[in-house]
Each structure stands twice: as C-alpha cells, then as structure tokens.
Short mmCIF file of C-alpha atoms (C1' of nucleotides) in Angstrom, two decimals:
data_model
loop_
_atom_site.label_atom_id
_atom_site.label_comp_id
_atom_site.label_asym_id
_atom_site.label_seq_id
_atom_site.Cartn_x
_atom_site.Cartn_y
_atom_site.Cartn_z
CA MET A 1 0.00 0.00 0.00
CA SER A 2 1.59 3.18 -1.17
CA GLU A 3 1.76 6.30 0.89
CA ALA A 4 0.40 8.33 -1.98
CA LEU A 5 -2.85 6.45 -2.08
CA ARG A 6 -3.70 7.11 1.53
CA PRO A 7 -6.38 9.74 1.80
CA MET A 8 -5.14 13.06 2.98
CA VAL A 9 -5.77 13.85 6.58
CA LYS A 10 -7.64 17.05 7.00
CA SER A 11 -7.38 18.82 10.26
CA ARG A 12 -7.97 22.42 11.04
CA LEU A 13 -4.82 24.14 12.16
CA TYR A 14 -6.41 25.55 15.28
CA GLU A 15 -7.17 22.02 16.41
CA GLN A 16 -3.51 21.14 16.28
CA VAL A 17 -2.71 24.33 18.14
CA LEU A 18 -5.26 23.26 20.76
CA GLU A 19 -3.43 19.97 21.20
CA ARG A 20 -0.07 21.66 21.55
CA LEU A 21 -1.52 24.08 24.05
CA ARG A 22 -2.92 21.27 26.17
CA ALA A 23 0.40 19.50 26.03
CA HIS A 24 2.21 22.67 27.01
CA VAL A 25 0.06 23.16 30.09
CA VAL A 26 0.90 19.64 31.22
CA GLU A 27 4.59 19.81 30.40
CA ALA A 28 5.11 23.21 31.94
CA GLY A 29 3.14 22.16 34.98
CA LEU A 30 0.80 25.12 34.77
CA SER A 31 -2.25 25.31 36.98
CA ALA A 32 -5.28 27.52 37.51
CA GLY A 33 -4.40 31.20 37.49
CA ASP A 34 -1.12 30.77 35.65
CA ARG A 35 -0.50 32.77 32.54
CA LEU A 36 -0.11 31.27 29.12
CA PRO A 37 2.71 32.50 26.88
CA ALA A 38 1.88 35.62 24.87
CA GLU A 39 0.11 35.06 21.56
CA ARG A 40 3.05 36.39 19.62
CA ASP A 41 5.43 34.02 21.39
CA LEU A 42 3.12 31.07 20.84
CA ALA A 43 2.82 31.92 17.17
CA ALA A 44 6.57 32.07 16.84
CA SER A 45 7.32 28.90 18.77
CA LEU A 46 4.59 26.83 17.12
CA GLY A 47 5.40 28.23 13.71
CA VAL A 48 1.88 29.39 12.90
CA SER A 49 0.27 32.78 12.51
CA ARG A 50 -1.16 34.72 15.38
CA ALA A 51 -4.61 34.43 13.83
CA SER A 52 -4.54 30.65 14.23
CA ILE A 53 -3.35 30.96 17.81
CA LYS A 54 -6.21 33.30 18.44
CA GLN A 55 -8.77 30.93 16.95
CA ALA A 56 -7.59 28.25 19.35
CA ILE A 57 -7.74 30.64 22.28
CA VAL A 58 -11.25 31.70 21.32
CA VAL A 59 -12.26 28.05 21.44
CA LEU A 60 -10.77 27.67 24.91
CA GLU A 61 -12.49 30.88 25.89
CA VAL A 62 -15.99 29.74 24.94
CA GLN A 63 -15.31 26.47 26.71
CA GLY A 64 -14.52 28.44 29.83
CA LEU A 65 -11.04 26.96 30.15
CA VAL A 66 -9.16 30.17 29.72
CA GLU A 67 -9.62 33.87 30.35
CA ALA A 68 -8.08 36.37 27.96
CA ARG A 69 -7.59 39.79 29.53
CA HIS A 70 -7.15 42.57 27.03
CA GLY A 71 -3.65 43.87 27.55
CA GLY A 72 -3.06 41.63 30.51
CA GLY A 73 -2.36 38.19 29.13
CA THR A 74 -4.29 34.94 28.92
CA TYR A 75 -4.84 32.91 32.05
CA LEU A 76 -5.77 29.35 32.90
CA VAL A 77 -9.11 28.96 34.63
CA ARG A 78 -8.49 25.39 35.68
CA ASP A 79 -5.47 23.14 36.00
CA THR A 80 -6.03 21.63 32.60
CA LEU A 81 -7.28 22.55 29.15
CA ASP A 82 -9.38 19.43 28.78
CA VAL A 83 -13.10 19.89 28.51
CA GLU A 84 -14.96 18.76 31.53
CA PRO A 85 -16.29 15.21 31.18
CA VAL A 86 -20.04 15.03 30.96
CA GLU A 87 -20.08 12.86 34.04
CA GLN A 88 -18.78 15.66 36.23
CA LEU A 89 -21.25 18.08 34.71
CA VAL A 90 -24.14 15.81 35.56
CA GLU A 91 -22.69 15.18 38.98
CA ARG A 92 -22.42 18.86 39.69
CA ARG A 93 -25.99 19.40 38.59
CA LYS A 94 -27.17 17.12 41.32
CA ARG A 95 -25.54 19.27 43.92
CA LEU A 96 -26.89 22.42 42.43
CA PRO A 97 -30.29 22.53 44.14
CA GLU A 98 -28.53 22.71 47.49
CA VAL A 99 -26.41 25.56 46.27
CA LEU A 100 -29.46 27.44 45.09
CA GLU A 101 -31.24 26.91 48.37
CA ALA A 102 -28.20 28.24 50.18
CA ARG A 103 -28.04 31.16 47.84
CA GLU A 104 -31.64 32.05 48.47
CA ALA A 105 -31.12 31.99 52.21
CA LEU A 106 -27.94 34.04 52.11
CA GLU A 107 -28.84 36.63 49.52
CA THR A 108 -32.28 37.27 50.93
CA LYS A 109 -30.71 38.13 54.25
CA LEU A 110 -27.97 40.12 52.56
CA ALA A 111 -30.53 42.26 50.72
CA GLU A 112 -32.38 42.85 53.95
CA LEU A 113 -29.21 43.94 55.75
CA ALA A 114 -28.10 46.04 52.80
CA ALA A 115 -31.36 47.99 52.92
CA GLU A 116 -30.68 48.80 56.56
CA ARG A 117 -26.94 49.36 56.57
CA ARG A 118 -25.88 50.58 53.15
CA THR A 119 -24.01 53.85 52.96
CA ASP A 120 -24.76 56.27 50.16
CA ALA A 121 -21.49 55.32 48.49
CA GLU A 122 -22.43 51.65 48.54
CA LEU A 123 -25.84 52.46 47.12
CA GLU A 124 -24.08 54.29 44.36
CA THR A 125 -21.91 51.23 43.66
CA ILE A 126 -25.02 49.10 43.37
CA ARG A 127 -26.57 51.56 40.99
CA ALA A 128 -23.40 51.63 38.92
CA ALA A 129 -23.55 47.85 38.60
CA LEU A 130 -27.14 48.19 37.44
CA ASP A 131 -26.11 50.74 34.81
CA PHE A 132 -23.27 48.53 33.75
CA MET A 133 -25.57 45.60 33.24
CA ARG A 134 -27.97 47.76 31.25
CA ASP A 135 -25.12 48.82 28.98
CA GLU A 136 -24.04 45.26 28.51
CA ILE A 137 -27.51 44.21 27.49
CA ASP A 138 -27.91 47.21 25.20
CA ALA A 139 -24.70 46.13 23.52
CA GLY A 140 -26.19 42.72 22.86
CA ASP A 141 -24.28 41.10 25.67
CA ASN A 142 -25.99 38.96 28.29
CA GLY A 143 -25.05 41.14 31.22
CA VAL A 144 -23.31 38.50 33.25
CA GLU A 145 -20.60 40.84 34.48
CA GLY A 146 -23.10 43.49 35.58
CA ASP A 147 -25.06 40.76 37.32
CA ARG A 148 -21.96 39.67 39.20
CA ARG A 149 -21.12 43.23 40.20
CA PHE A 150 -24.63 43.88 41.41
CA HIS A 151 -24.70 40.94 43.76
CA ALA A 152 -21.17 41.66 44.91
CA ALA A 153 -22.15 45.24 45.69
CA VAL A 154 -25.22 44.18 47.62
CA THR A 155 -23.14 41.70 49.58
CA ALA A 156 -20.64 44.40 50.44
CA ALA A 157 -23.39 46.80 51.49
CA ALA A 158 -24.77 44.26 53.96
CA HIS A 159 -21.68 44.62 56.15
CA SER A 160 -21.64 41.04 57.31
CA SER A 161 -18.28 39.44 56.82
CA LEU A 162 -19.63 36.08 57.90
CA LEU A 163 -22.41 36.00 55.32
CA ALA A 164 -19.94 37.32 52.75
CA ASP A 165 -17.63 34.44 53.51
CA PHE A 166 -20.43 31.97 53.01
CA MET A 167 -21.22 33.57 49.68
CA LYS A 168 -17.61 33.24 48.70
CA THR A 169 -17.64 29.49 49.22
CA ILE A 170 -20.44 29.03 46.73
CA ALA A 171 -19.34 31.79 44.39
CA GLY A 172 -18.13 29.33 41.79
CA GLN A 173 -21.38 27.49 41.46
CA ILE A 174 -23.33 30.73 41.45
CA THR A 175 -21.25 32.04 38.59
CA GLU A 176 -22.10 28.91 36.70
CA SER A 177 -25.83 29.21 37.22
CA ARG A 178 -25.69 32.91 36.43
CA THR A 179 -24.10 32.31 33.06
CA GLU A 180 -26.50 29.62 32.10
CA SER A 181 -29.52 31.53 33.28
CA LEU A 182 -28.62 34.66 31.36
CA ARG A 183 -28.09 32.65 28.21
CA GLN A 184 -31.82 32.09 27.95
CA PRO A 185 -33.47 34.34 25.38
CA GLY A 186 -35.12 37.37 26.93
CA ARG A 187 -33.68 36.52 30.32
CA PRO A 188 -31.16 39.39 30.62
CA SER A 189 -33.71 42.18 30.39
CA ARG A 190 -36.06 40.51 32.83
CA SER A 191 -33.17 39.92 35.21
CA LEU A 192 -32.34 43.60 34.94
CA ALA A 193 -35.89 44.49 35.93
CA GLN A 194 -35.68 42.32 39.02
CA HIS A 195 -32.37 43.87 39.93
CA THR A 196 -33.89 47.29 39.61
CA ALA A 197 -36.65 46.34 42.01
CA ILE A 198 -34.08 45.14 44.52
CA TYR A 199 -32.09 48.32 44.10
CA GLU A 200 -35.09 50.53 44.68
CA ALA A 201 -36.01 48.71 47.86
CA ILE A 202 -32.47 49.04 49.15
CA ALA A 203 -32.37 52.69 48.17
CA ALA A 204 -35.61 53.29 50.06
CA GLY A 205 -34.22 51.46 53.08
CA ASP A 206 -37.13 49.05 52.98
CA ALA A 207 -35.57 45.85 54.36
CA LYS A 208 -38.65 43.71 54.04
CA LYS A 209 -39.27 44.70 50.46
CA ALA A 210 -35.60 44.21 49.55
CA ALA A 211 -35.62 40.72 51.00
CA ALA A 212 -38.78 39.82 49.12
CA ALA A 213 -37.47 41.17 45.83
CA MET A 214 -34.22 39.30 46.21
CA ARG A 215 -35.98 36.09 47.10
CA LYS A 216 -38.13 36.35 44.03
CA HIS A 217 -35.09 36.99 41.87
CA VAL A 218 -33.05 34.08 43.19
CA ARG A 219 -36.00 31.75 42.85
CA THR A 220 -36.43 32.76 39.24
CA VAL A 221 -32.81 31.94 38.53
CA ALA A 222 -33.19 28.61 40.29
CA LYS A 223 -36.24 27.78 38.24
CA VAL A 224 -34.57 28.63 34.95
CA ARG A 225 -31.63 26.59 35.95
CA LEU A 226 -33.58 23.52 36.84
CA LEU A 227 -35.98 23.54 33.95
CA THR A 228 -34.17 25.53 31.27
CA TRP A 229 -37.47 27.18 31.00
CA VAL A 230 -38.31 30.79 31.72
CA PRO A 231 -41.43 31.27 33.81
CA GLU A 232 -43.37 34.41 33.10
CA ASP A 233 -43.72 36.55 36.16
CA MET B 1 -26.54 60.03 35.64
CA SER B 2 -24.00 60.99 33.04
CA GLU B 3 -23.13 58.82 30.11
CA ALA B 4 -19.46 59.24 30.80
CA LEU B 5 -19.69 57.66 34.21
CA ARG B 6 -21.16 54.45 32.94
CA PRO B 7 -18.56 51.73 32.90
CA MET B 8 -17.43 50.75 29.46
CA VAL B 9 -18.99 47.68 28.05
CA LYS B 10 -16.46 45.17 26.93
CA SER B 11 -17.54 42.43 24.64
CA ARG B 12 -15.50 40.33 22.28
CA LEU B 13 -16.33 41.13 18.70
CA TYR B 14 -16.78 37.49 17.75
CA GLU B 15 -19.54 37.21 20.32
CA GLN B 16 -21.46 39.96 18.62
CA VAL B 17 -20.87 38.29 15.28
CA LEU B 18 -22.23 35.10 16.80
CA GLU B 19 -25.40 36.92 17.78
CA ARG B 20 -25.84 38.43 14.33
CA LEU B 21 -25.26 35.04 12.77
CA ARG B 22 -27.92 33.44 14.94
CA ALA B 23 -30.30 36.23 14.08
CA HIS B 24 -29.56 35.85 10.39
CA VAL B 25 -30.36 32.15 10.43
CA VAL B 26 -33.72 32.91 11.99
CA GLU B 27 -34.54 35.87 9.76
CA ALA B 28 -33.48 34.19 6.56
CA GLY B 29 -35.35 31.06 7.57
CA LEU B 30 -32.35 28.83 7.08
CA SER B 31 -32.46 25.23 8.17
CA ALA B 32 -30.15 22.24 8.40
CA GLY B 33 -28.06 21.79 5.28
CA ASP B 34 -28.44 25.35 4.09
CA ARG B 35 -25.38 27.37 3.31
CA LEU B 36 -24.32 30.44 5.22
CA PRO B 37 -23.17 33.51 3.31
CA ALA B 38 -19.51 33.46 2.32
CA GLU B 39 -17.07 34.74 4.92
CA ARG B 40 -16.08 37.66 2.73
CA ASP B 41 -19.71 38.67 2.29
CA LEU B 42 -20.40 38.37 6.01
CA ALA B 43 -17.36 40.47 6.80
CA ALA B 44 -18.54 43.14 4.40
CA SER B 45 -22.17 43.19 5.49
CA LEU B 46 -21.40 43.13 9.21
CA GLY B 47 -18.60 45.64 8.84
CA VAL B 48 -15.94 43.53 10.54
CA SER B 49 -12.82 41.79 9.36
CA ARG B 50 -12.81 38.29 7.98
CA ALA B 51 -10.67 37.16 10.91
CA SER B 52 -13.45 38.02 13.34
CA ILE B 53 -16.01 36.23 11.20
CA LYS B 54 -13.74 33.23 11.20
CA GLN B 55 -13.36 33.24 14.97
CA ALA B 56 -17.13 33.12 15.29
CA ILE B 57 -17.37 30.31 12.77
CA VAL B 58 -14.67 28.35 14.59
CA VAL B 59 -16.78 28.63 17.74
CA LEU B 60 -19.84 27.32 15.92
CA GLU B 61 -17.67 24.58 14.47
CA VAL B 62 -16.45 23.25 17.81
CA GLN B 63 -20.01 23.40 19.07
CA GLY B 64 -21.01 21.19 16.18
CA LEU B 65 -23.55 23.68 14.89
CA VAL B 66 -21.89 24.33 11.57
CA GLU B 67 -19.67 22.53 9.10
CA ALA B 68 -17.10 24.51 7.12
CA ARG B 69 -16.03 22.79 3.91
CA HIS B 70 -12.77 24.01 2.50
CA GLY B 71 -13.62 25.61 -0.81
CA GLY B 72 -17.24 24.59 -0.59
CA GLY B 73 -18.89 26.97 1.84
CA THR B 74 -20.14 26.76 5.41
CA TYR B 75 -23.26 24.78 6.16
CA LEU B 76 -25.80 24.60 8.94
CA VAL B 77 -25.86 21.30 10.79
CA ARG B 78 -29.13 21.99 12.56
CA ASP B 79 -32.01 24.39 12.08
CA THR B 80 -30.60 26.81 14.60
CA LEU B 81 -27.30 28.12 15.89
CA ASP B 82 -28.31 27.88 19.53
CA VAL B 83 -26.35 25.49 21.70
CA GLU B 84 -28.33 22.57 22.90
CA PRO B 85 -29.49 23.03 26.50
CA VAL B 86 -27.77 20.67 28.91
CA GLU B 87 -31.09 19.20 29.96
CA GLN B 88 -31.78 17.90 26.50
CA LEU B 89 -28.33 16.40 26.41
CA VAL B 90 -28.97 14.58 29.64
CA GLU B 91 -32.39 13.54 28.43
CA ARG B 92 -30.95 12.10 25.24
CA ARG B 93 -28.34 10.23 27.23
CA LYS B 94 -31.06 8.32 28.98
CA ARG B 95 -32.30 6.98 25.67
CA LEU B 96 -28.82 6.05 24.60
CA PRO B 97 -28.61 2.53 26.01
CA GLU B 98 -31.41 1.50 23.68
CA VAL B 99 -29.58 2.94 20.73
CA LEU B 100 -26.45 1.04 21.63
CA GLU B 101 -28.37 -2.20 21.99
CA ALA B 102 -29.86 -1.66 18.57
CA ARG B 103 -26.48 -0.83 17.16
CA GLU B 104 -24.99 -4.02 18.49
CA ALA B 105 -27.75 -6.09 16.95
CA LEU B 106 -27.55 -4.37 13.57
CA GLU B 107 -23.84 -4.03 13.15
CA THR B 108 -23.08 -7.55 14.28
CA LYS B 109 -25.37 -8.87 11.59
CA LEU B 110 -23.97 -6.40 9.06
CA ALA B 111 -20.43 -7.60 9.69
CA GLU B 112 -21.54 -11.18 9.30
CA LEU B 113 -23.24 -10.44 5.99
CA ALA B 114 -20.34 -8.33 4.80
CA ALA B 115 -17.96 -11.24 5.34
CA GLU B 116 -20.16 -13.39 3.11
CA ARG B 117 -21.19 -10.93 0.44
CA ARG B 118 -18.50 -8.29 0.09
CA THR B 119 -16.98 -7.77 -3.35
CA ASP B 120 -13.28 -7.15 -3.66
CA ALA B 121 -13.97 -3.50 -4.40
CA GLU B 122 -16.00 -3.13 -1.23
CA LEU B 123 -13.27 -4.84 0.75
CA GLU B 124 -10.86 -2.33 -0.67
CA THR B 125 -13.16 0.52 0.42
CA ILE B 126 -13.19 -0.87 3.94
CA ARG B 127 -9.41 -1.11 3.93
CA ALA B 128 -9.15 2.45 2.66
CA ALA B 129 -11.29 3.62 5.57
CA LEU B 130 -8.96 1.78 7.91
CA ASP B 131 -5.93 3.48 6.37
CA PHE B 132 -7.68 6.80 6.57
CA MET B 133 -8.36 6.35 10.25
CA ARG B 134 -4.74 5.37 10.85
CA ASP B 135 -3.58 8.52 9.14
CA GLU B 136 -5.94 10.62 11.19
CA ILE B 137 -4.63 9.13 14.40
CA ASP B 138 -1.02 9.50 13.29
CA ALA B 139 -1.75 13.15 12.68
CA GLY B 140 -2.95 13.50 16.26
CA ASP B 141 -6.59 13.48 15.28
CA ASN B 142 -9.09 11.18 16.97
CA GLY B 143 -10.01 9.30 13.82
CA VAL B 144 -13.72 9.95 13.97
CA GLU B 145 -14.06 10.38 10.22
CA GLY B 146 -12.18 7.16 9.48
CA ASP B 147 -14.38 5.42 12.01
CA ARG B 148 -17.49 6.67 10.29
CA ARG B 149 -16.22 5.61 6.88
CA PHE B 150 -15.31 2.16 8.13
CA HIS B 151 -18.76 1.42 9.49
CA ALA B 152 -20.38 2.93 6.41
CA ALA B 153 -18.26 0.71 4.18
CA VAL B 154 -19.10 -2.41 6.16
CA THR B 155 -22.78 -1.52 6.01
CA ALA B 156 -22.57 -1.09 2.25
CA ALA B 157 -20.73 -4.38 1.85
CA ALA B 158 -23.49 -6.25 3.66
CA HIS B 159 -25.91 -5.63 0.77
CA SER B 160 -28.95 -5.31 2.95
CA SER B 161 -30.91 -2.19 2.24
CA LEU B 162 -33.27 -2.88 5.08
CA LEU B 163 -30.55 -3.14 7.72
CA ALA B 164 -28.88 -0.12 6.13
CA ASP B 165 -32.12 1.83 6.54
CA PHE B 166 -32.31 0.88 10.19
CA MET B 167 -28.76 2.05 10.65
CA LYS B 168 -29.63 5.34 9.04
CA THR B 169 -32.37 6.03 11.57
CA ILE B 170 -29.93 5.82 14.46
CA ALA B 171 -27.00 7.35 12.59
CA GLY B 172 -27.27 10.60 14.51
CA GLN B 173 -27.00 9.06 17.93
CA ILE B 174 -24.20 6.79 16.77
CA THR B 175 -22.22 9.74 15.54
CA GLU B 176 -22.63 11.27 18.94
CA SER B 177 -21.40 8.23 20.81
CA ARG B 178 -18.56 7.78 18.35
CA THR B 179 -17.24 11.26 18.95
CA GLU B 180 -17.43 10.94 22.68
CA SER B 181 -15.90 7.51 22.75
CA LEU B 182 -12.94 8.52 20.61
CA ARG B 183 -12.31 11.49 22.83
CA GLN B 184 -11.15 9.20 25.62
CA PRO B 185 -7.36 9.08 25.90
CA GLY B 186 -5.84 6.08 24.15
CA ARG B 187 -9.19 5.13 22.71
CA PRO B 188 -8.48 5.91 19.03
CA SER B 189 -5.60 3.47 18.66
CA ARG B 190 -7.48 0.71 20.45
CA SER B 191 -10.49 1.34 18.28
CA LEU B 192 -8.25 1.06 15.24
CA ALA B 193 -7.01 -2.34 16.40
CA GLN B 194 -10.58 -3.60 16.77
CA HIS B 195 -11.44 -2.30 13.33
CA THR B 196 -8.46 -4.13 11.92
CA ALA B 197 -9.67 -7.38 13.46
CA ILE B 198 -13.09 -6.86 11.89
CA TYR B 199 -11.51 -6.09 8.55
CA GLU B 200 -9.39 -9.21 8.60
CA ALA B 201 -12.35 -11.41 9.38
CA ILE B 202 -14.33 -9.87 6.55
CA ALA B 203 -11.38 -10.20 4.20
CA ALA B 204 -11.07 -13.87 5.12
CA GLY B 205 -14.77 -14.36 4.53
CA ASP B 206 -15.18 -15.64 8.09
CA ALA B 207 -18.72 -14.53 8.95
CA LYS B 208 -18.74 -15.87 12.47
CA LYS B 209 -15.46 -14.24 13.36
CA ALA B 210 -16.51 -10.96 11.78
CA ALA B 211 -19.72 -10.93 13.80
CA ALA B 212 -17.83 -11.68 17.00
CA ALA B 213 -15.24 -8.99 16.34
CA MET B 214 -17.90 -6.40 15.59
CA ARG B 215 -19.89 -7.33 18.67
CA LYS B 216 -16.83 -6.90 20.83
CA HIS B 217 -16.11 -3.52 19.26
CA VAL B 218 -19.61 -2.13 19.69
CA ARG B 219 -19.74 -3.34 23.26
CA THR B 220 -16.49 -1.58 24.01
CA VAL B 221 -17.91 1.67 22.68
CA ALA B 222 -21.05 1.16 24.73
CA LYS B 223 -19.03 0.59 27.85
CA VAL B 224 -16.99 3.73 27.47
CA ARG B 225 -20.15 5.60 26.79
CA LEU B 226 -22.07 4.27 29.74
CA LEU B 227 -19.28 4.87 32.20
CA THR B 228 -19.50 8.58 31.66
CA TRP B 229 -23.15 8.57 32.33
CA VAL B 230 -24.69 9.04 35.73
CA PRO B 231 -28.41 8.31 36.05
CA GLU B 232 -30.31 11.33 37.22
CA ASP B 233 -32.22 9.73 39.99
"C1'" DG C 1 4.12 56.74 51.34
"C1'" DT C 2 0.93 58.34 47.76
"C1'" DG C 3 -0.72 59.66 43.56
"C1'" DG C 4 0.10 60.51 38.74
"C1'" DC C 5 2.62 59.53 34.57
"C1'" DC C 6 4.94 56.87 31.32
"C1'" DT C 7 6.21 52.86 28.75
"C1'" DA C 8 6.76 48.12 27.51
"C1'" DG C 9 4.09 44.17 26.88
"C1'" DT C 10 -0.08 42.10 25.48
"C1'" DG C 11 -4.64 41.05 23.53
"C1'" DG C 12 -8.21 42.86 19.89
"C1'" DC C 13 -8.93 43.69 15.32
"C1'" DT C 14 -8.04 44.95 10.55
"C1'" DG C 15 -6.80 44.60 5.49
"C1'" DA C 16 -4.48 42.66 1.84
"C1'" DG C 17 -3.01 38.66 -0.12
"C1'" DC C 18 -1.81 33.85 -1.37
"C1'" DC C 19 -2.95 29.04 -1.46
"C1'" DA C 20 -5.96 24.84 -1.74
"C1'" DC C 21 -10.13 22.91 -2.61
"C1'" DT C 22 -14.95 22.57 -4.66
"C1'" DT C 23 -18.10 23.27 -8.11
"C1'" DG C 24 -20.02 23.70 -12.41
"C1'" DA C 25 -19.72 25.04 -17.01
"C1'" DC C 26 -17.51 24.26 -21.21
"C1'" DC C 27 -15.37 21.68 -24.84
"C1'" DG C 28 -13.41 17.97 -27.33
"C1'" DG C 29 -13.33 13.18 -28.65
"C1'" DT C 30 -15.89 8.93 -29.12
"C1'" DA D 1 -25.62 11.48 -26.75
"C1'" DC D 2 -22.14 10.49 -23.67
"C1'" DC D 3 -17.97 10.54 -21.39
"C1'" DG D 4 -13.74 12.73 -19.80
"C1'" DG D 5 -10.73 16.43 -19.21
"C1'" DT D 6 -9.83 21.28 -18.58
"C1'" DC D 7 -10.61 25.65 -16.78
"C1'" DA D 8 -12.23 29.55 -14.09
"C1'" DA D 9 -14.89 31.42 -10.42
"C1'" DG D 10 -16.04 31.09 -5.74
"C1'" DT D 11 -14.87 29.89 -1.20
"C1'" DG D 12 -12.53 28.52 3.10
"C1'" DG D 13 -7.62 28.16 5.33
"C1'" DC D 14 -3.86 30.61 6.68
"C1'" DT D 15 -0.27 34.17 6.85
"C1'" DC D 16 1.83 38.72 7.44
"C1'" DA D 17 2.31 43.32 8.92
"C1'" DG D 18 0.47 46.70 11.49
"C1'" DC D 19 -2.43 49.75 14.42
"C1'" DC D 20 -5.17 50.40 18.52
"C1'" DA D 21 -6.63 49.73 23.47
"C1'" DC D 22 -5.72 48.13 27.70
"C1'" DT D 23 -2.79 46.43 31.70
"C1'" DA D 24 0.92 46.30 34.75
"C1'" DG D 25 4.85 47.91 36.77
"C1'" DG D 26 8.40 51.13 37.39
"C1'" DC D 27 9.53 55.84 38.08
"C1'" DC D 28 9.11 60.45 39.59
"C1'" DA D 29 7.27 64.43 41.98
"C1'" DC D 30 5.03 65.74 45.86
#
DNA sequence: GTGGCCTAGTGGCTGAGCCACTTGACCGGT
DNA sequence: ACCGGTCAAGTGGCTCAGCCACTAGGCCAC
C-alpha cells in the first residue's frame, strides 16, 4: 500500500494548536491562574500565525477553560485545558439545588441587611452595577458581568463578613448558574428588571421589600436553571 | 446620571458576530443543510474583518452547529445556531442505552453479511477507511471520520438495504457516541485495532469471526459511553 | 508613602493577499 | 448522446504586517 494512495488527513490548524496548548500546560506544569505564553510568542514557537493561535484561544475561551484579559495576558481557569467530562457536569448538577437553596437563604438576608446598613457610596456602587448591566444588554451582551457586580455590591453593602464568607464558598457554582440563566433568550432584560426592584427597595431602606425582591429573583434563577425554561412573572 | 460615568462595556467582537449570525439564520429562515453567506460577504455586510467572522465560525464549528467545507462553503448542521441546552443532552443520554443495543444487533449482523457478500472492491473501500483512520490518528486526530467511513463501508458491503435503513435512523446518535468515545485518551488506537480485526475477518470471509469482532467492538464503545453517564435519579 | 505619569508588553482587530479545494460550465473526442 | 478532461470562479484556510486599546509595573514628583 503506497503512501500516496492514503487519503489526505484534513485537520484544522487551530485544532492542532489546541493539542499543543494542552500539552504545554501539562509539560510546563501550569495550573489555575497561571498565565499562558503571549500570543506572539506562541505563534513564533509553534510556527503558525497569530490568527490561528487566536482561533484556538477563542475556542478555549468559549469552553470556559481560559480567560483572555485585554492587555493583561491569557490565564488558565483550571489546572487543565481538557473539557470537563459530561459525568462531572451531571454530577455537579445534582448538587446544584442545594447551592441554590443556600443562595436564596444568604442573599435574601444580605438584601435585607443592605437595605438597613448601606451607605450612600455603597448604594451608588449598586446603581453603577445596574447601569453597567444595562449597557451590557444594550450592547447585545448577556449582562453577566453586571449581574456579578450587582450581587457583589449588595453583599458588600450588607456589612456582614460572615455571610460574605459563606457567599464566597459558593461563588463558583453561582457564577455557573448565572451564566446559564442569562443565556436564555429574553432573560437578561427581565433579570435587569428584578435587579432594579431590589435596588429601589435598598435605596428606600425598605428591608422587608428588599428581602422579598431578592428572594423572588433568586427563585427565578433557580427555576430557569432547573428547567431551562423561563417562567413568566 | 452621566453617560461618561457608565462603565465601558467590553464584549468580544466574535460574540457579537455570533449573535448576528444566529439572528440571520432565523430571519433568513435557514435550516439544516443550508449554506451560510460566504465569509467575505459576512465580513462586508457586518462591517468587521474576515478574521473576526472566522473566529465566530470556529466557535460554531467546535459546538457542532456548523460545518465549514474548505472551498465549498459553510453549512448549517441543525435548524438553529443555539447550543443545545444541557437538559436535553442529559435527556438524550437516557435513551442512549437502547440505541447502543440496537447498534450491536444491527452491526453484528452487518459484519456477518459483509464477510459473506462483500466484493473485492467493497473490501478495498473498507481497507481504505482503515488506512484513513490510521492517518488521522497519526496526525494527532481522533479518527472519527475514518471510524465513520469504516462502518459505512461495512454496512454497504453487507448488501442489505433494510438493515442499512435501520442504521440510518440511528445514525445521529451513533455519531454522537462515536465522537465521545474517541475522545477518551488512548481510545483511538485501540479502536483502530478492533477495526483491523473486523476487517481481517471480513477479508477472510469468516462470517462468524466478523460478527464476534464487531460485537466486541460495539460493546467496548457502549461501555466507554455508559461509564460517563450518571443516572439522574 | 501616595498619587500621577509613562512605557513596555499584550490582547483585539483589521486589510491585503496567497494558497488549496470545490463546483459547475464548457469543450473535445468517441 | 455520452464521457472525460480542462478551466475559471467562488470559497474557506492561513499568513503577514500593522495599528489600537488596555494592563501592569516602574519611576518620579510631591
């Protein structure tokens, strides 16, 4: 059997780059938070163009394995560049209801405290997060960063380091549910509306109302998450 | 609240392109198999560079939503560019055992028939698929295309249009399990060895041996597949 | 110290261009 | 009428060179 007769192997370049990148992470012993070599360096050392490097990085980006910071380098999110096995995904899902229950308990209380304790500066930070999220959505984005900032600001305004610590321990899972929730069509703008209601209650210093608004919001997220279905409210 | 104070919205360009692409598919009423506009046209009409268009297409490619054929255009794989919700994935997984049982029944018989009925030309086609898969693996690929060709060639060599039709109805799910199975480390080369055994039995005209080899192969795939699956409840 | 400035490094994106592959039309021979 | 080969247009794959925007860290003035 001649070599020439063998069918040509087609393989996108970026896929090969992906492989080399995975290998590099292993060989160099990189772990979460470490920085990948600069795109220009990678292009030079792998002998491909920067555009191909970038395509590979974009793939890793959408898979949530890497975070590219404009002007600041590209960083590993986990210890590996392998996609998460489905098994772990399913496994994590099973634990998720507990996380959401915890979130409801914590954030409801946080909103209540924030309404009572927030300074004017903290209120302003919350409002800024709201504006940020609105801008994101206007720009066609899903507003996940504004969402994160909003909840972070509310948590800060509650002035409870203990509750804040608890929130921190489930921050990862919350991020996950946030992203998935906001990916649902029409979800971002409705989420923004709920955030606004929470903000207004906190601004008015109405603890009871703030708690109720937050509870409603968190429950909506939980519902979306569990059913991939957006209830009309 | 001044415009200037609002935090800047950062959003990767390719994400916006992704959105526009999704919208276009809906507006233009495109469905599976239809061709997307050429990259150059998209770049011009969206007012971005071709590189950004390509990044978006690469994303759709790794998500299995689109198939880019070198020189032939980019085609829709499904009727939409939305990623499949995780729930549906999980749901489909539950039905998978049945599919694998069916596959075992069908392909075992197909291998048996192929050993008895194959022409020399068909045998050559099977061998070519084997070579193709080897090349893919040598090139660092997972050999999924060679795998597909091999099973298609065996099916053709069996000369049973009815069994072939049955195979066609579960082709989608098989493709899915194939991809996932071959993603396991070390799996491609072992799969190649099993294919070789099947090929040799068919070449020798040994129907019983061919059936046994195919059964073993399909069961291996099923095992890999089932191990990564955790029942919901 | 502290705050502001500056600069090197880095990712984001562009535009022009070449190559490789696919497709279909065209044309010649049979 | 059919087959087979050739050819050109269209399209995706990839590169190169370069500019812009942002980040981080050092430096300086206060």
